[in-house]
Amino acid sequence: MSQRFVLINDRVRGNALTAIQSAPAGFTVSLSEPKRTNDQNAKFHAIVGDLARSHVKWAGKSRTPEEWKALLISGHAVATKSRGEVIPGLEGEFVAIRESSANMGVRRAASLIEYTLAFCHDNGVQLLQTERQGFIAPRGAAA
């Protein structure tokens, strides 16, 4: 038996407490921050797509959305003093071990998006698709 409660009001909080009080010995309980939202995921990927289509190169060449995603998540981790490491891989290559954006909470995902927007701003990246999809206000629009 598995139950999940999203603590949105006192009634749900009470239901969660009742479930805990009536749970058999050995059951476990965990609380966690909500995971990133679908909108946060879509916004981040829209920005990464714009970045991949931009003039910005890294290590001498244009990068795919997947490569920019890895670079941004790694940079964000360093900028926010989170854990990450580069280790030797199975075939002698080097592999960056980093957090997964899929496992980020809402606040961490928001921080990653802010970091990514700042990188784009600092590098003159136009976020046309991101604007078209409604994730940021069009240039020149009132805030």
PDB file of C-alpha atoms in Angstrom:
ATOM      1  CA  MET A   1       0.000   0.000   0.000  1.00  0.00           C
ATOM      2  CA  SER A   2       1.337   3.418  -0.926  1.00  0.00           C
ATOM      3  CA  GLN A   3      -0.224   6.812  -0.323  1.00  0.00           C
ATOM      4  CA  ARG A   4       0.919  10.269  -1.321  1.00  0.00           C
ATOM      5  CA  PHE A   5      -0.393  13.531   0.109  1.00  0.00           C
ATOM      6  CA  VAL A   6       0.224  16.969  -1.374  1.00  0.00           C
ATOM      7  CA  LEU A   7      -0.057  19.265   1.643  1.00  0.00           C
ATOM      8  CA  ILE A   8      -2.259  21.970   0.140  1.00  0.00           C
ATOM      9  CA  ASN A   9      -4.631  22.601   3.056  1.00  0.00           C
ATOM     10  CA  ASP A  10      -5.454  21.576   6.639  1.00  0.00           C
ATOM     11  CA  ARG A  11      -7.861  18.812   5.554  1.00  0.00           C
ATOM     12  CA  VAL A  12      -5.182  17.047   3.485  1.00  0.00           C
ATOM     13  CA  ARG A  13      -2.634  17.594   6.270  1.00  0.00           C
ATOM     14  CA  GLY A  14      -5.119  15.919   8.681  1.00  0.00           C
ATOM     15  CA  ASN A  15      -5.605  13.005   6.276  1.00  0.00           C
ATOM     16  CA  ALA A  16      -1.833  12.558   6.145  1.00  0.00           C
ATOM     17  CA  LEU A  17      -1.601  12.557   9.947  1.00  0.00           C
ATOM     18  CA  THR A  18      -4.402   9.979  10.178  1.00  0.00           C
ATOM     19  CA  ALA A  19      -2.630   7.756   7.656  1.00  0.00           C
ATOM     20  CA  ILE A  20       0.616   8.027   9.641  1.00  0.00           C
ATOM     21  CA  GLN A  21      -1.120   7.221  12.935  1.00  0.00           C
ATOM     22  CA  SER A  22      -2.818   4.139  11.494  1.00  0.00           C
ATOM     23  CA  ALA A  23       0.175   2.846   9.534  1.00  0.00           C
ATOM     24  CA  PRO A  24       1.561  -0.548  10.558  1.00  0.00           C
ATOM     25  CA  ALA A  25       4.960  -0.803  12.203  1.00  0.00           C
ATOM     26  CA  GLY A  26       7.791  -0.768   9.676  1.00  0.00           C
ATOM     27  CA  PHE A  27       6.134   1.629   7.239  1.00  0.00           C
ATOM     28  CA  THR A  28       8.192   4.690   6.270  1.00  0.00           C
ATOM     29  CA  VAL A  29       7.282   8.344   5.847  1.00  0.00           C
ATOM     30  CA  SER A  30       9.136  10.971   3.846  1.00  0.00           C
ATOM     31  CA  LEU A  31       8.543  14.643   3.159  1.00  0.00           C
ATOM     32  CA  SER A  32      10.028  16.468   0.203  1.00  0.00           C
ATOM     33  CA  GLU A  33       9.890  19.752  -1.586  1.00  0.00           C
ATOM     34  CA  PRO A  34       7.726  19.581  -4.710  1.00  0.00           C
ATOM     35  CA  LYS A  35       9.602  18.608  -7.865  1.00  0.00           C
ATOM     36  CA  ARG A  36      10.095  21.141 -10.636  1.00  0.00           C
ATOM     37  CA  THR A  37       6.948  21.954 -12.555  1.00  0.00           C
ATOM     38  CA  ASN A  38       6.217  21.037 -16.156  1.00  0.00           C
ATOM     39  CA  ASP A  39       6.270  24.766 -16.978  1.00  0.00           C
ATOM     40  CA  GLN A  40       9.732  25.113 -15.435  1.00  0.00           C
ATOM     41  CA  ASN A  41      10.947  22.150 -17.465  1.00  0.00           C
ATOM     42  CA  ALA A  42       9.459  23.526 -20.684  1.00  0.00           C
ATOM     43  CA  LYS A  43      10.854  27.024 -20.020  1.00  0.00           C
ATOM     44  CA  PHE A  44      14.357  25.710 -19.349  1.00  0.00           C
ATOM     45  CA  HIS A  45      14.305  23.608 -22.511  1.00  0.00           C
ATOM     46  CA  ALA A  46      12.996  26.535 -24.576  1.00  0.00           C
ATOM     47  CA  ILE A  47      15.854  28.718 -23.330  1.00  0.00           C
ATOM     48  CA  VAL A  48      18.406  25.971 -23.987  1.00  0.00           C
ATOM     49  CA  GLY A  49      17.016  25.590 -27.522  1.00  0.00           C
ATOM     50  CA  ASP A  50      17.402  29.327 -28.148  1.00  0.00           C
ATOM     51  CA  LEU A  51      20.943  29.167 -26.801  1.00  0.00           C
ATOM     52  CA  ALA A  52      21.796  26.263 -29.129  1.00  0.00           C
ATOM     53  CA  ARG A  53      20.475  28.272 -32.115  1.00  0.00           C
ATOM     54  CA  SER A  54      22.445  31.360 -31.102  1.00  0.00           C
ATOM     55  CA  HIS A  55      25.860  32.638 -32.136  1.00  0.00           C
ATOM     56  CA  VAL A  56      27.403  31.567 -28.829  1.00  0.00           C
ATOM     57  CA  LYS A  57      30.098  28.921 -29.040  1.00  0.00           C
ATOM     58  CA  TRP A  58      31.677  26.997 -26.191  1.00  0.00           C
ATOM     59  CA  ALA A  59      35.157  25.463 -26.374  1.00  0.00           C
ATOM     60  CA  GLY A  60      35.397  26.681 -29.947  1.00  0.00           C
ATOM     61  CA  LYS A  61      32.183  25.326 -31.429  1.00  0.00           C
ATOM     62  CA  SER A  62      28.408  25.512 -31.414  1.00  0.00           C
ATOM     63  CA  ARG A  63      26.713  23.200 -28.945  1.00  0.00           C
ATOM     64  CA  THR A  64      23.542  21.113 -29.079  1.00  0.00           C
ATOM     65  CA  PRO A  65      20.694  21.675 -26.602  1.00  0.00           C
ATOM     66  CA  GLU A  66      21.823  18.559 -24.696  1.00  0.00           C
ATOM     67  CA  GLU A  67      25.388  19.875 -24.450  1.00  0.00           C
ATOM     68  CA  TRP A  68      24.194  23.322 -23.298  1.00  0.00           C
ATOM     69  CA  LYS A  69      21.960  21.648 -20.723  1.00  0.00           C
ATOM     70  CA  ALA A  70      24.938  19.746 -19.288  1.00  0.00           C
ATOM     71  CA  LEU A  71      27.098  22.897 -19.292  1.00  0.00           C
ATOM     72  CA  LEU A  72      24.425  25.015 -17.622  1.00  0.00           C
ATOM     73  CA  ILE A  73      23.546  22.490 -14.927  1.00  0.00           C
ATOM     74  CA  SER A  74      27.234  21.988 -14.162  1.00  0.00           C
ATOM     75  CA  GLY A  75      27.925  25.744 -14.086  1.00  0.00           C
ATOM     76  CA  HIS A  76      24.872  26.351 -11.918  1.00  0.00           C
ATOM     77  CA  ALA A  77      26.051  23.695  -9.462  1.00  0.00           C
ATOM     78  CA  VAL A  78      29.455  25.362  -9.143  1.00  0.00           C
ATOM     79  CA  ALA A  79      27.920  28.857  -8.880  1.00  0.00           C
ATOM     80  CA  THR A  80      25.607  27.700  -6.077  1.00  0.00           C
ATOM     81  CA  LYS A  81      28.306  25.647  -4.335  1.00  0.00           C
ATOM     82  CA  SER A  82      26.566  22.330  -4.918  1.00  0.00           C
ATOM     83  CA  ARG A  83      28.239  19.010  -5.274  1.00  0.00           C
ATOM     84  CA  GLY A  84      29.664  17.824  -8.550  1.00  0.00           C
ATOM     85  CA  GLU A  85      32.784  16.073  -9.688  1.00  0.00           C
ATOM     86  CA  VAL A  86      34.709  15.033 -12.747  1.00  0.00           C
ATOM     87  CA  ILE A  87      35.906  11.453 -12.628  1.00  0.00           C
ATOM     88  CA  PRO A  88      37.713   9.043 -14.954  1.00  0.00           C
ATOM     89  CA  GLY A  89      35.256   7.089 -17.058  1.00  0.00           C
ATOM     90  CA  LEU A  90      35.196   3.410 -17.905  1.00  0.00           C
ATOM     91  CA  GLU A  91      37.278   3.886 -21.063  1.00  0.00           C
ATOM     92  CA  GLY A  92      39.710   6.500 -19.737  1.00  0.00           C
ATOM     93  CA  GLU A  93      37.562   9.480 -20.706  1.00  0.00           C
ATOM     94  CA  PHE A  94      36.481  12.084 -18.164  1.00  0.00           C
ATOM     95  CA  VAL A  95      32.867  12.239 -17.019  1.00  0.00           C
ATOM     96  CA  ALA A  96      31.150  15.072 -15.175  1.00  0.00           C
ATOM     97  CA  ILE A  97      28.908  13.700 -12.464  1.00  0.00           C
ATOM     98  CA  ARG A  98      26.170  16.256 -11.866  1.00  0.00           C
ATOM     99  CA  GLU A  99      22.716  16.616 -10.443  1.00  0.00           C
ATOM    100  CA  SER A 100      19.708  15.734 -12.552  1.00  0.00           C
ATOM    101  CA  SER A 101      17.350  18.533 -13.504  1.00  0.00           C
ATOM    102  CA  ALA A 102      14.500  15.990 -13.337  1.00  0.00           C
ATOM    103  CA  ASN A 103      15.131  15.585  -9.606  1.00  0.00           C
ATOM    104  CA  MET A 104      15.308  19.303  -8.850  1.00  0.00           C
ATOM    105  CA  GLY A 105      12.752  20.866  -6.580  1.00  0.00           C
ATOM    106  CA  VAL A 106      10.787  23.949  -7.583  1.00  0.00           C
ATOM    107  CA  ARG A 107      13.229  26.388  -5.938  1.00  0.00           C
ATOM    108  CA  ARG A 108      16.331  24.717  -7.384  1.00  0.00           C
ATOM    109  CA  ALA A 109      14.787  24.666 -10.875  1.00  0.00           C
ATOM    110  CA  ALA A 110      13.898  28.363 -10.534  1.00  0.00           C
ATOM    111  CA  SER A 111      17.506  29.094  -9.585  1.00  0.00           C
ATOM    112  CA  LEU A 112      18.760  27.153 -12.619  1.00  0.00           C
ATOM    113  CA  ILE A 113      16.420  29.129 -14.893  1.00  0.00           C
ATOM    114  CA  GLU A 114      17.637  32.433 -13.409  1.00  0.00           C
ATOM    115  CA  TYR A 115      21.251  31.328 -13.896  1.00  0.00           C
ATOM    116  CA  THR A 116      20.520  30.333 -17.507  1.00  0.00           C
ATOM    117  CA  LEU A 117      18.736  33.613 -18.275  1.00  0.00           C
ATOM    118  CA  ALA A 118      21.671  35.562 -16.818  1.00  0.00           C
ATOM    119  CA  PHE A 119      24.113  33.571 -18.967  1.00  0.00           C
ATOM    120  CA  CYS A 120      22.020  34.284 -22.062  1.00  0.00           C
ATOM    121  CA  HIS A 121      21.766  37.983 -21.192  1.00  0.00           C
ATOM    122  CA  ASP A 122      25.523  38.257 -20.575  1.00  0.00           C
ATOM    123  CA  ASN A 123      26.210  36.595 -23.932  1.00  0.00           C
ATOM    124  CA  GLY A 124      23.660  38.501 -26.035  1.00  0.00           C
ATOM    125  CA  VAL A 125      21.433  35.501 -26.753  1.00  0.00           C
ATOM    126  CA  GLN A 126      18.034  36.422 -28.172  1.00  0.00           C
ATOM    127  CA  LEU A 127      15.358  34.221 -26.632  1.00  0.00           C
ATOM    128  CA  LEU A 128      12.938  34.258 -29.553  1.00  0.00           C
ATOM    129  CA  GLN A 129      11.399  30.786 -29.103  1.00  0.00           C
ATOM    130  CA  THR A 130      11.221  31.304 -25.371  1.00  0.00           C
ATOM    131  CA  GLU A 131       9.267  34.534 -25.997  1.00  0.00           C
ATOM    132  CA  ARG A 132       7.029  32.923 -28.646  1.00  0.00           C
ATOM    133  CA  GLN A 133       6.126  30.140 -26.231  1.00  0.00           C
ATOM    134  CA  GLY A 134       5.121  32.739 -23.618  1.00  0.00           C
ATOM    135  CA  PHE A 135       7.804  31.961 -21.050  1.00  0.00           C
ATOM    136  CA  ILE A 136       9.215  35.495 -20.974  1.00  0.00           C
ATOM    137  CA  ALA A 137       7.815  38.879 -21.940  1.00  0.00           C
ATOM    138  CA  PRO A 138       8.682  40.044 -25.465  1.00  0.00           C
ATOM    139  CA  ARG A 139      11.533  42.523 -25.722  1.00  0.00           C
ATOM    140  CA  GLY A 140      10.269  46.057 -25.226  1.00  0.00           C
ATOM    141  CA  ALA A 141       7.071  44.917 -23.469  1.00  0.00           C
ATOM    142  CA  ALA A 142       6.204  46.489 -20.134  1.00  0.00           C
ATOM    143  CA  ALA A 143       7.189  44.328 -17.175  1.00  0.00           C
TER     144      ALA A 143
END
